[in-house]
């Protein structure tokens, strides 16, 4: 019942963990609990987890039902795992469950959407198997096949299926006709569009009403065939019949006008769309951007890209391809004009031969786009090496830029012109290539982060939910790759956004820890289940990193450790105490009594940690002489949400910690400083900075370790700025992992 409850409350990840734990403890679940979990995992595209649940059901002898098998087949088809989906039908036979029409329809649909040669052969073979097993195809079966053949470019085969459908007494519906008309209109050939028009006119005779999709398909067909007047006539007809044009209708017409070269009419149509409260989407902008780029108006196209960003629309690879093509063509025109007139082939070397920097401004936007595309198209898959690989690939493939024309078309040209241009500019002392590329990356990255801030700040609640988890995960992935951003040099407006974003992230982190602390407390042995916390592996790595650094500078085993800002789920203290400092006493300080109460509930369940963990509800600024008892003080990243608060806490610790005691702090570096406050070495007045570590993996926080001076006096912040900054500690070790 716990699994079912989690799924019904849209907490699928917890339902999945509950399912796994039930198996660990030998509890047998029913298929009634498992089916909703399977469906939820498929809906959230967690197909690998769905496979785990399915395999465990088989292993635990939880008899899957017909619904179970159909859901699993659907999930595997969505993931493109058609062979595994076919194997599930064999599993059904073993369990004595007969496939039904939904089973086969799902599999046929999967084959139709494969995107591979021979896909329709497999779909047709599945249909024959279906009939051989005594299961009659229905309207959905035929609609899937007709749509599949049409999208495969085989309209004649689709027509045969259409005739077979009617011969079996099944009546085509609007979905059937929409697929056929779309297939006929696809190539934009006038003869085929005429046939599409005939099918369109045949629908009312069959008692089938047109819908907005039908009209849009025919309008698009007329536009592709160059029959713009007929397309607008269809729009008038649809409105006269009470069907309102939607964004797709306008997109088809705008594309048709752009194809014809009537860009002014296209813009007027966009204005009309806005006046009807229809919001232009990514497709609308892609059409207009491509049209502008094809006319050599790349700068106007860039302004549209900026407008998309302001409106919260995420550009697609199509957007960037159009823009990069536009800048590539412009570059070729400017650089290769003379060479072309002499019959020479334009190559990357033409660009490197430049002696002036006149092209720098022309192509810098193209390179900016290239990096933007690489950064945000691939960062989620290969976040740490994306930029390095992109640069290497671009330079390595520059001579044959057409090798990947759909994504990197003209990349060699752009890089060549960009480098050549900046050779000229550098000779005048104006620019540095790396600096300008970096500045563009920084600008784009900050824009992306600010967009996340807008979305996160507009949420009603920061409690764990699908929306909160998704936005925070995307924000973290965006900030994670190493970059040279110095948050101290940001504008005042961006500094304010950063400060607010850190507080929002801190609040969300606290709510997440409180939630999982409560979940863990429901177990008999809570600390045996820490892995259910989403970021547990990060805490393991960070704690190991901190322990390694501590050992380098403090070889003794500390007797007493204080952790300031322990929170409701004191994972760092738990990991350090259980895996590294197994005899040390930990004193956990937190200002929130409810956080300490939750943390105490977890620690008290452990036979060892319950004796070595102590919890204090106090503001650390009110703790004085007690700080002298500790060999090491850990300061959590979110104690002191801004620079001033953090420095105030550090000064207090410097005043009351024992001479020679170690202070370990968490900081942030680069764009990660949008997630956590930064501690600079010169902020540590009264301490000797020993090491600063900036990880470049999924561990977000930098680690700073410092030793309390044997004699110290607190300087004012103004004298600190004047005296401490220039006096860098040459003994400190600054390392990047």
XYZ file of C-alpha atoms in Angstrom:
737
model
C 0.000 0.000 0.000
C 2.943 2.350 0.633
C 4.052 2.015 -3.011
C 0.548 2.811 -4.219
C 0.260 5.792 -1.869
C 3.507 7.319 -3.117
C 2.481 6.899 -6.758
C -0.958 8.417 -6.162
C 0.725 11.415 -4.527
C 2.983 11.842 -7.602
C 6.094 10.768 -5.686
C 7.124 8.038 -8.080
C 10.784 8.050 -7.000
C 9.732 7.256 -3.429
C 7.333 4.590 -4.676
C 10.211 3.011 -6.574
C 12.427 3.003 -3.465
C 9.585 1.549 -1.387
C 9.176 -1.220 -3.985
C 12.876 -2.060 -3.775
C 12.893 -2.004 0.033
C 9.866 -4.291 0.152
C 11.923 -6.872 -1.714
C 14.885 -6.414 0.637
C 12.663 -7.100 3.640
C 10.826 -9.995 2.022
C 7.443 -8.269 1.774
C 5.367 -9.508 -1.155
C 3.506 -6.842 -3.071
C 0.423 -7.369 -5.192
C 0.095 -6.626 -8.881
C -2.433 -3.932 -7.882
C 0.418 -1.960 -6.290
C 2.927 -2.664 -9.055
C 0.841 -1.705 -12.101
C 0.427 1.989 -11.132
C 4.167 2.155 -10.410
C 4.970 0.723 -13.847
C 2.609 3.223 -15.496
C 4.067 6.172 -13.565
C 7.635 5.223 -14.479
C 6.698 4.982 -18.162
C 4.917 8.335 -17.987
C 8.056 9.933 -16.514
C 10.216 8.088 -19.094
C 12.110 6.248 -16.343
C 12.282 3.185 -18.566
C 15.356 1.617 -16.948
C 13.621 1.727 -13.561
C 10.480 0.293 -15.138
C 12.573 -2.618 -16.404
C 13.927 -3.178 -12.888
C 10.395 -3.296 -11.454
C 9.236 -5.692 -14.188
C 12.197 -8.040 -13.690
C 11.715 -7.952 -9.923
C 8.026 -8.788 -10.350
C 9.012 -11.868 -12.351
C 11.727 -12.752 -9.826
C 9.424 -12.336 -6.807
C 6.636 -14.277 -8.534
C 4.282 -11.295 -8.527
C 2.098 -12.490 -11.392
C 1.985 -9.711 -14.003
C -1.439 -9.062 -15.471
C -2.351 -8.146 -19.038
C -2.166 -4.492 -17.977
C 1.354 -5.038 -16.582
C 2.614 -6.546 -19.823
C 0.997 -3.868 -21.991
C 2.525 -1.075 -19.893
C 5.982 -2.666 -20.080
C 5.725 -3.134 -23.861
C 4.648 0.498 -24.202
C 7.629 1.667 -22.142
C 10.109 -0.423 -24.113
C 8.662 0.833 -27.405
C 8.994 4.440 -26.225
C 12.660 3.740 -25.482
C 13.153 2.148 -28.911
C 13.822 -1.276 -27.375
C 11.650 -3.187 -29.832
C 13.476 -6.513 -29.471
C 12.888 -6.477 -25.723
C 9.256 -5.523 -26.319
C 8.852 -8.584 -28.563
C 10.425 -10.741 -25.854
C 7.754 -9.579 -23.407
C 5.120 -11.215 -25.620
C 7.013 -14.472 -25.110
C 6.940 -13.824 -21.346
C 3.174 -13.437 -21.592
C 2.875 -16.934 -23.017
C 4.929 -18.333 -20.111
C 2.587 -16.676 -17.607
C -0.508 -17.819 -19.486
C -1.575 -14.298 -20.444
C -2.858 -13.785 -23.988
C -1.924 -10.595 -25.854
C -4.847 -8.429 -26.908
C -5.332 -5.842 -29.634
C -3.734 -3.152 -27.425
C -0.612 -5.296 -27.049
C -0.146 -5.652 -30.784
C -1.147 -2.061 -31.566
C 1.538 -0.840 -29.170
C 4.180 -3.030 -30.785
C 3.135 -2.066 -34.330
C 3.239 1.616 -33.359
C 6.714 1.085 -31.929
C 7.955 -0.365 -35.217
C 6.345 2.467 -37.215
C 8.216 5.039 -35.128
C 11.581 3.282 -35.257
C 13.028 5.521 -37.949
C 14.939 2.628 -39.526
C 14.921 1.003 -42.947
C 12.606 -1.995 -42.956
C 10.539 -0.738 -40.054
C 7.248 -1.085 -41.955
C 8.136 -4.645 -42.917
C 8.338 -5.503 -39.217
C 5.119 -3.626 -38.512
C 3.352 -5.573 -41.275
C 4.794 -8.860 -39.979
C 3.441 -8.067 -36.506
C 0.019 -7.420 -38.039
C 0.097 -10.839 -39.715
C 1.111 -12.487 -36.433
C -1.756 -10.685 -34.734
C -4.290 -12.006 -37.267
C -2.777 -15.507 -37.101
C -3.383 -15.501 -33.335
C -7.060 -14.763 -33.892
C -6.976 -11.090 -32.905
C -8.795 -8.782 -35.306
C -7.217 -5.418 -36.120
C -9.312 -2.399 -35.179
C -9.464 1.206 -36.395
C -6.449 2.099 -34.262
C -4.383 -0.671 -35.869
C -5.099 0.547 -39.384
C -4.575 4.203 -38.423
C -1.140 3.358 -37.017
C -0.156 1.520 -40.213
C -1.492 4.237 -42.526
C 0.387 6.914 -40.596
C 3.533 4.780 -40.573
C 3.498 4.189 -44.331
C 2.782 7.871 -45.022
C 5.667 9.040 -42.847
C 7.865 6.442 -44.528
C 7.048 8.112 -47.863
C 5.079 5.119 -49.139
C 1.682 6.692 -49.779
C 0.629 3.949 -52.218
C 1.036 1.324 -49.463
C -0.952 3.560 -47.116
C -3.744 3.708 -49.715
C -3.809 -0.102 -49.888
C -4.138 -0.313 -46.099
C -6.889 2.307 -46.312
C -8.775 0.153 -48.843
C -8.247 -2.983 -46.711
C -9.616 -1.140 -43.695
C -12.828 -0.301 -45.552
C -13.154 -3.813 -46.970
C -13.210 -5.181 -43.426
C -16.129 -2.932 -42.565
C -14.115 -0.518 -40.460
C -14.951 3.139 -40.942
C -12.090 5.623 -41.357
C -12.133 8.577 -38.965
C -10.553 12.020 -38.878
C -7.230 10.540 -37.711
C -7.168 8.242 -40.753
C -7.786 11.053 -43.208
C -5.343 13.410 -41.492
C -2.573 10.836 -41.910
C -3.415 10.280 -45.579
C -3.681 13.978 -46.401
C -0.396 14.629 -44.595
C 1.302 11.884 -46.599
C 0.014 13.344 -49.860
C 1.083 16.886 -48.914
C 4.489 15.947 -47.565
C 6.559 16.481 -50.728
C 4.769 19.655 -51.788
C 4.178 18.286 -55.301
C 1.167 19.902 -56.901
C -0.274 16.624 -58.218
C -0.186 15.041 -54.766
C -1.658 18.153 -53.177
C -4.578 17.905 -55.621
C -5.168 14.331 -54.402
C -4.953 15.590 -50.822
C -7.590 18.195 -51.626
C -9.825 15.458 -53.059
C -9.474 13.416 -49.859
C -10.204 16.567 -47.850
C -13.415 17.124 -49.832
C -14.363 13.452 -49.483
C -14.467 13.634 -45.682
C -17.855 15.412 -45.306
C -19.379 12.924 -47.752
C -18.305 10.154 -45.364
C -19.794 12.020 -42.418
C -16.382 12.971 -41.025
C -15.874 16.550 -39.852
C -12.600 18.342 -40.440
C -10.670 19.467 -37.365
C -8.021 22.156 -36.996
C -5.272 19.624 -37.757
C -6.918 18.696 -41.069
C -7.025 22.329 -42.143
C -3.438 22.940 -41.029
C -2.157 19.963 -43.029
C -3.883 21.126 -46.205
C -2.746 24.737 -45.686
C 0.829 23.509 -45.275
C 0.505 21.397 -48.421
C -0.674 24.362 -50.480
C 2.158 26.500 -49.070
C 4.779 23.886 -49.947
C 3.350 23.702 -53.472
C 3.626 27.490 -53.770
C -0.154 27.960 -53.833
C -0.304 30.666 -51.149
C -3.656 32.078 -52.280
C -5.279 28.642 -51.951
C -3.750 28.282 -48.486
C -5.297 31.569 -47.338
C -8.606 30.507 -48.911
C -8.570 27.357 -46.751
C -8.011 29.538 -43.686
C -11.079 31.614 -44.590
C -13.089 28.402 -44.993
C -12.045 27.038 -41.614
C -12.973 30.282 -39.858
C -16.341 30.377 -41.614
C -17.026 26.915 -40.182
C -16.246 28.047 -36.648
C -12.758 26.544 -36.369
C -10.224 29.065 -35.080
C -6.714 29.028 -36.542
C -4.039 28.139 -33.991
C -0.297 28.770 -33.806
C 0.391 25.879 -36.193
C -1.944 27.442 -38.782
C -0.022 30.702 -38.663
C 3.319 28.888 -38.718
C 2.361 27.134 -41.967
C 1.292 30.410 -43.578
C 4.326 32.347 -42.319
C 6.615 29.608 -43.675
C 4.830 29.747 -47.026
C 5.217 33.518 -47.267
C 8.909 33.315 -46.307
C 9.448 30.641 -48.954
C 7.851 32.951 -51.486
C 10.121 35.789 -50.351
C 7.330 37.954 -48.958
C 8.899 38.508 -45.522
C 6.932 41.701 -44.892
C 3.640 39.808 -45.234
C 5.028 37.133 -42.907
C 5.769 39.768 -40.241
C 2.270 41.213 -40.675
C 0.847 37.744 -40.136
C 2.886 37.374 -36.961
C 1.491 40.697 -35.711
C -2.005 39.422 -36.489
C -1.287 36.255 -34.531
C -0.198 38.280 -31.493
C -3.331 40.451 -31.762
C -5.401 37.263 -31.475
C -3.610 36.340 -28.214
C -1.711 33.505 -29.873
C 1.847 33.153 -28.573
C 4.549 32.560 -31.146
C 6.446 29.345 -30.409
C 9.930 28.070 -31.230
C 8.771 26.930 -34.678
C 7.547 30.457 -35.503
C 10.887 31.972 -34.578
C 12.827 29.249 -36.395
C 10.943 30.033 -39.613
C 11.640 33.767 -39.364
C 15.273 33.308 -38.287
C 15.941 30.930 -41.177
C 14.341 33.363 -43.612
C 16.438 36.288 -42.367
C 19.652 34.249 -42.445
C 18.981 33.084 -45.998
C 18.718 36.759 -47.001
C 21.999 37.630 -45.286
C 20.314 39.498 -42.430
C 21.986 37.520 -39.657
C 22.099 40.398 -37.188
C 18.319 40.799 -37.356
C 18.078 37.054 -36.815
C 20.256 37.394 -33.700
C 17.850 39.963 -32.322
C 15.078 37.415 -32.728
C 17.193 34.918 -30.779
C 17.468 37.454 -27.952
C 13.708 38.003 -28.120
C 13.161 34.254 -27.751
C 15.295 34.272 -24.614
C 13.337 37.175 -23.139
C 10.089 35.320 -23.754
C 11.365 32.156 -22.118
C 11.502 30.127 -25.348
C 14.361 27.639 -25.561
C 16.043 27.660 -28.985
C 16.361 24.292 -30.689
C 19.202 22.869 -32.776
C 17.247 24.077 -35.831
C 17.545 27.655 -34.549
C 21.310 27.424 -34.204
C 21.794 25.593 -37.489
C 20.041 28.429 -39.336
C 22.067 31.083 -37.544
C 25.389 29.328 -38.030
C 24.597 28.764 -41.703
C 23.827 32.462 -42.013
C 27.116 33.533 -40.467
C 29.047 30.880 -42.416
C 27.635 32.146 -45.701
C 28.416 35.740 -44.747
C 31.955 34.747 -43.859
C 32.405 32.950 -47.176
C 31.123 35.985 -49.042
C 33.529 38.325 -47.282
C 36.575 36.096 -47.239
C 36.197 33.978 -50.350
C 34.922 36.526 -52.827
C 38.311 37.177 -54.436
C 39.321 33.532 -54.273
C 36.052 32.457 -55.849
C 36.527 34.884 -58.712
C 39.870 33.222 -59.395
C 38.348 29.758 -59.372
C 40.044 28.737 -56.129
C 38.256 26.587 -53.603
C 37.316 28.355 -50.393
C 38.883 26.613 -47.377
C 39.753 27.305 -43.784
C 43.182 28.532 -44.920
C 41.607 31.529 -46.652
C 40.469 32.648 -43.234
C 43.854 32.219 -41.554
C 45.522 34.348 -44.212
C 43.764 37.470 -42.986
C 46.022 40.360 -42.020
C 43.366 42.650 -40.588
C 40.662 42.249 -38.018
C 37.756 43.490 -40.089
C 36.018 40.119 -39.975
C 36.134 39.771 -36.207
C 32.882 41.624 -35.671
C 31.234 39.874 -38.603
C 31.838 36.346 -37.425
C 32.117 36.667 -33.661
C 28.359 36.154 -33.365
C 28.704 32.960 -35.372
C 31.318 31.602 -32.979
C 29.207 32.747 -30.065
C 26.363 30.686 -31.500
C 28.648 27.721 -32.023
C 29.710 27.710 -28.385
C 26.166 28.361 -27.181
C 24.925 25.426 -29.213
C 27.640 23.100 -27.939
C 27.256 24.291 -24.373
C 23.516 23.833 -24.065
C 22.926 20.993 -26.527
C 25.487 18.587 -25.086
C 26.223 19.716 -21.533
C 23.670 17.386 -19.963
C 25.327 14.375 -21.576
C 28.995 15.276 -21.306
C 29.046 18.326 -19.107
C 32.651 18.416 -17.924
C 34.346 17.939 -21.325
C 31.849 19.507 -23.724
C 33.639 22.772 -24.372
C 37.102 21.194 -24.652
C 35.823 18.543 -27.060
C 33.929 21.114 -29.104
C 37.027 23.246 -29.601
C 39.130 20.235 -30.536
C 36.518 18.877 -32.932
C 36.010 22.217 -34.609
C 39.705 22.832 -35.218
C 40.270 19.233 -36.224
C 37.390 19.173 -38.708
C 37.798 22.690 -40.063
C 39.122 21.645 -43.472
C 36.096 19.431 -44.141
C 33.399 21.505 -42.567
C 30.616 19.728 -44.471
C 31.263 16.476 -42.628
C 28.541 17.271 -40.153
C 26.527 19.797 -42.112
C 23.444 19.589 -39.959
C 25.178 20.679 -36.785
C 28.655 22.010 -37.461
C 28.182 23.352 -40.965
C 30.804 25.960 -41.583
C 32.458 25.466 -38.202
C 35.951 25.454 -39.707
C 35.180 28.599 -41.637
C 33.919 30.329 -38.553
C 36.857 29.351 -36.397
C 39.308 30.249 -39.120
C 37.825 33.674 -39.724
C 37.452 34.284 -36.033
C 41.083 33.455 -35.333
C 42.317 35.367 -38.368
C 40.270 38.392 -37.455
C 41.631 38.482 -33.975
C 45.216 38.159 -35.144
C 44.635 41.522 -36.774
C 42.797 42.979 -33.794
C 45.475 41.727 -31.400
C 48.186 43.473 -33.414
C 46.357 46.706 -32.641
C 46.089 45.760 -28.986
C 42.296 45.625 -29.026
C 41.274 42.033 -28.337
C 42.425 38.663 -27.164
C 40.826 35.663 -28.836
C 40.418 33.547 -25.707
C 39.132 36.476 -23.703
C 36.389 37.351 -26.164
C 35.229 33.770 -26.600
C 35.220 33.426 -22.815
C 33.278 36.647 -22.394
C 30.574 35.413 -24.764
C 30.331 32.109 -22.943
C 30.098 33.944 -19.647
C 27.353 36.220 -20.939
C 25.307 33.307 -22.276
C 25.808 31.267 -19.132
C 24.654 34.121 -16.908
C 21.577 34.610 -19.094
C 20.756 30.929 -18.679
C 21.192 31.084 -14.901
C 19.011 34.202 -14.667
C 16.333 32.364 -16.621
C 16.417 29.576 -14.028
C 16.162 32.187 -11.272
C 12.995 33.592 -12.852
C 11.438 30.137 -13.031
C 12.458 29.047 -9.532
C 11.388 32.305 -7.885
C 7.942 32.009 -9.489
C 7.237 28.603 -7.916
C 4.546 28.548 -5.251
C 6.616 26.269 -3.035
C 10.168 24.930 -2.923
C 9.131 21.692 -1.244
C 10.319 18.564 -3.089
C 8.258 18.101 -6.245
C 8.799 17.213 -9.871
C 9.025 20.877 -10.946
C 11.391 21.853 -8.131
C 13.624 18.824 -8.670
C 13.773 19.392 -12.431
C 14.626 23.105 -12.221
C 17.255 22.684 -9.508
C 18.860 19.760 -11.331
C 19.041 21.782 -14.555
C 20.468 24.750 -12.655
C 23.147 22.572 -11.036
C 24.100 20.993 -14.374
C 24.363 24.459 -15.914
C 26.616 25.778 -13.142
C 28.735 22.644 -12.783
C 31.206 22.720 -15.729
C 34.441 24.593 -14.884
C 34.497 28.169 -16.161
C 36.368 31.399 -15.402
C 33.440 33.459 -14.094
C 34.448 35.762 -11.228
C 31.285 36.650 -9.323
C 33.033 39.639 -7.768
C 33.058 41.309 -11.193
C 29.364 40.844 -11.976
C 27.025 43.795 -12.358
C 24.991 44.949 -9.371
C 21.796 43.529 -10.868
C 23.338 40.079 -11.409
C 24.854 40.192 -7.908
C 21.368 40.761 -6.488
C 19.968 37.862 -8.509
C 22.843 35.652 -7.359
C 22.193 36.537 -3.707
C 18.488 35.731 -4.054
C 19.215 32.529 -5.961
C 21.563 31.293 -3.219
C 18.820 31.856 -0.644
C 16.250 30.055 -2.795
C 18.614 27.117 -3.273
C 19.331 27.095 0.461
C 15.628 27.012 1.268
C 15.011 24.209 -1.236
C 17.967 22.229 0.138
C 16.638 22.579 3.683
C 13.159 21.409 2.664
C 14.625 18.464 0.754
C 16.710 17.388 3.751
C 13.743 17.783 6.111
C 11.599 15.647 3.824
C 14.113 12.819 3.567
C 14.942 13.033 7.248
C 11.273 12.315 7.966
C 11.225 9.465 5.445
C 14.368 7.913 6.936
C 12.978 8.222 10.444
C 10.137 5.885 9.467
C 12.611 2.998 9.160
C 13.685 0.843 12.052
C 17.359 1.537 11.261
C 17.331 4.883 9.410
C 21.066 5.118 8.742
C 20.985 1.839 6.812
C 18.887 3.559 4.143
C 20.807 6.776 3.515
C 21.197 5.860 -0.157
C 17.590 6.887 -0.813
C 18.696 10.517 -0.450
C 19.266 11.729 -4.044
C 22.650 13.361 -3.361
C 24.058 10.798 -0.946
C 26.890 9.812 -3.314
C 27.933 13.483 -3.520
C 28.154 13.649 0.272
C 30.289 10.515 0.288
C 32.729 12.108 -2.169
C 32.753 15.492 -0.448
C 33.296 13.961 2.994
C 36.132 11.809 1.666
C 37.674 14.891 0.049
C 37.446 16.894 3.284
C 38.899 14.048 5.332
C 41.813 13.674 2.880
C 42.571 17.390 3.068
C 42.272 17.368 6.857
C 44.764 14.490 7.171
C 47.329 16.406 5.115
C 47.338 19.324 7.542
C 46.194 17.750 10.820
C 47.699 14.249 11.135
C 46.205 13.604 14.586
C 42.743 12.118 15.054
C 40.611 14.979 16.395
C 38.934 14.297 19.702
C 36.138 16.875 19.426
C 34.658 18.234 16.201
C 32.021 20.927 15.811
C 29.778 21.045 12.774
C 28.104 24.436 12.374
C 24.877 24.328 10.349
C 24.239 20.593 10.605
C 20.584 20.741 9.494
C 17.845 18.095 9.722
C 19.928 15.527 7.820
C 23.563 15.839 9.047
C 25.022 13.655 6.316
C 28.559 15.048 6.407
C 28.857 14.442 10.128
C 27.316 10.971 9.783
C 29.654 9.963 6.935
C 32.761 11.357 8.646
C 31.858 9.733 11.967
C 30.996 6.328 10.522
C 33.665 6.009 7.813
C 36.630 8.253 8.696
C 36.666 9.635 12.253
C 35.328 6.591 14.038
C 36.294 7.642 17.580
C 35.654 11.379 17.360
C 32.790 13.142 19.142
C 30.647 15.408 16.949
C 28.861 18.474 18.285
C 26.234 19.618 15.802
C 25.063 23.230 15.957
C 21.932 24.473 14.250
C 19.759 27.498 14.892
C 16.549 25.602 14.026
C 15.165 23.424 16.860
C 13.044 21.336 14.475
C 16.144 20.554 12.386
C 17.989 19.337 15.477
C 14.980 17.314 16.555
C 14.869 15.510 13.209
C 18.630 14.940 13.175
C 18.626 13.629 16.755
C 15.930 11.116 15.837
C 18.213 9.662 13.155
C 21.429 9.594 15.191
C 19.795 8.179 18.316
C 18.820 5.039 16.399
C 22.474 4.113 15.824
C 24.224 2.239 18.660
C 27.575 3.983 18.103
C 26.688 7.454 16.820
C 24.092 7.933 19.538
C 27.014 8.017 22.000
C 29.221 10.353 19.944
C 26.673 12.805 18.533
C 25.535 15.869 20.461
C 23.062 18.479 19.239
C 22.965 22.135 20.240
C 20.188 24.522 19.244
C 22.013 27.842 19.101
C 23.164 30.653 16.870
C 26.906 30.090 16.594
C 27.435 33.834 17.129
C 26.132 33.291 20.673
C 28.552 30.439 21.368
C 31.827 31.709 22.820
C 34.029 29.779 25.234
C 32.605 26.424 24.154
C 34.372 26.796 20.789
C 37.758 26.422 22.492
C 36.991 22.739 23.128
C 37.097 21.727 19.474
C 40.099 20.516 17.489
C 38.259 21.035 14.195
C 35.289 23.215 13.268
C 33.360 22.531 10.063
C 31.396 25.496 8.705
C 28.543 24.478 6.388
C 28.230 26.238 3.035
C 24.888 27.842 3.832
C 25.816 29.284 7.225
C 26.020 32.933 6.263
C 24.049 33.331 3.055
C 26.006 36.340 1.820
C 29.533 37.709 2.115
C 28.882 39.941 5.120
C 27.105 37.229 7.119
C 29.816 34.705 6.317
C 32.642 37.048 7.345
C 30.844 37.881 10.586
C 30.700 34.166 11.456
C 34.361 33.674 10.483
C 35.461 36.595 12.667
C 33.517 35.155 15.591
C 35.163 31.756 15.143
C 38.575 33.420 14.860
C 37.952 35.152 18.166
C 36.882 32.103 20.184
C 38.387 28.982 18.574
C 41.446 27.472 20.244
C 44.843 28.581 18.855
C 46.068 26.012 16.342
C 42.575 24.576 15.802
C 41.474 23.795 12.249
C 38.629 25.528 10.417
C 37.164 23.778 7.375
C 34.818 25.782 5.195
C 32.831 25.127 2.069
C 32.968 27.695 -0.658
C 32.229 27.814 -4.386
C 34.133 28.633 -7.551
C 33.136 29.846 -11.015
C 29.450 29.545 -11.861
C 28.979 27.271 -8.837
C 29.065 30.513 -6.851
C 25.480 31.041 -8.022
C 24.556 28.080 -5.788
C 26.646 28.764 -2.672
C 28.416 31.750 -1.070
C 32.103 32.323 -1.814
C 34.817 32.466 0.845
C 38.017 34.111 -0.377
C 41.344 33.456 1.394
C 41.617 37.110 2.430
C 38.289 36.793 4.269
C 39.960 34.493 6.805
C 41.467 37.155 9.042
C 42.977 35.468 12.106
C 43.631 32.228 10.233
C 46.484 30.821 8.187
C 45.013 29.515 4.933
C 46.509 26.078 4.275
C 44.754 24.888 1.106
C 41.957 25.780 -1.279
C 40.490 22.978 -3.393
C 38.178 23.514 -6.378
C 36.668 20.183 -7.545
C 35.583 19.896 -11.174
C 33.382 16.800 -10.839
C 29.861 16.506 -9.428
C 31.069 17.656 -5.999
C 29.827 21.245 -6.076
C 31.555 22.831 -3.101
C 35.112 24.056 -2.956
C 36.928 23.227 0.279
C 39.030 25.712 2.258
C 41.146 24.630 5.223
C 42.757 27.120 7.615
C 44.534 27.070 10.977
C 43.726 29.515 13.779
C 46.668 31.829 14.471
C 48.193 31.533 17.918
C 47.814 35.285 18.265
C 45.214 37.295 16.406
C 43.333 40.517 16.554
C 40.142 41.232 14.704
C 40.612 43.957 12.108
C 37.812 46.078 10.817
C 36.475 45.095 7.442
C 37.948 48.245 5.888
C 41.439 47.569 7.228
C 41.051 43.965 6.180
C 40.378 45.014 2.597
C 43.398 47.320 2.638
C 45.829 44.986 4.380
C 44.705 41.377 4.021
C 44.101 41.244 0.265
C 47.611 42.099 -0.898
C 49.260 39.808 1.639
C 48.676 36.464 -0.067
C 49.743 33.424 1.896
C 52.472 31.920 -0.252
C 52.341 28.696 1.742
C 48.738 28.038 0.790
C 48.053 25.355 -1.787
C 45.528 26.186 -4.503
C 44.495 23.053 -6.331
C 41.847 21.995 -8.793
C 40.671 18.378 -8.807
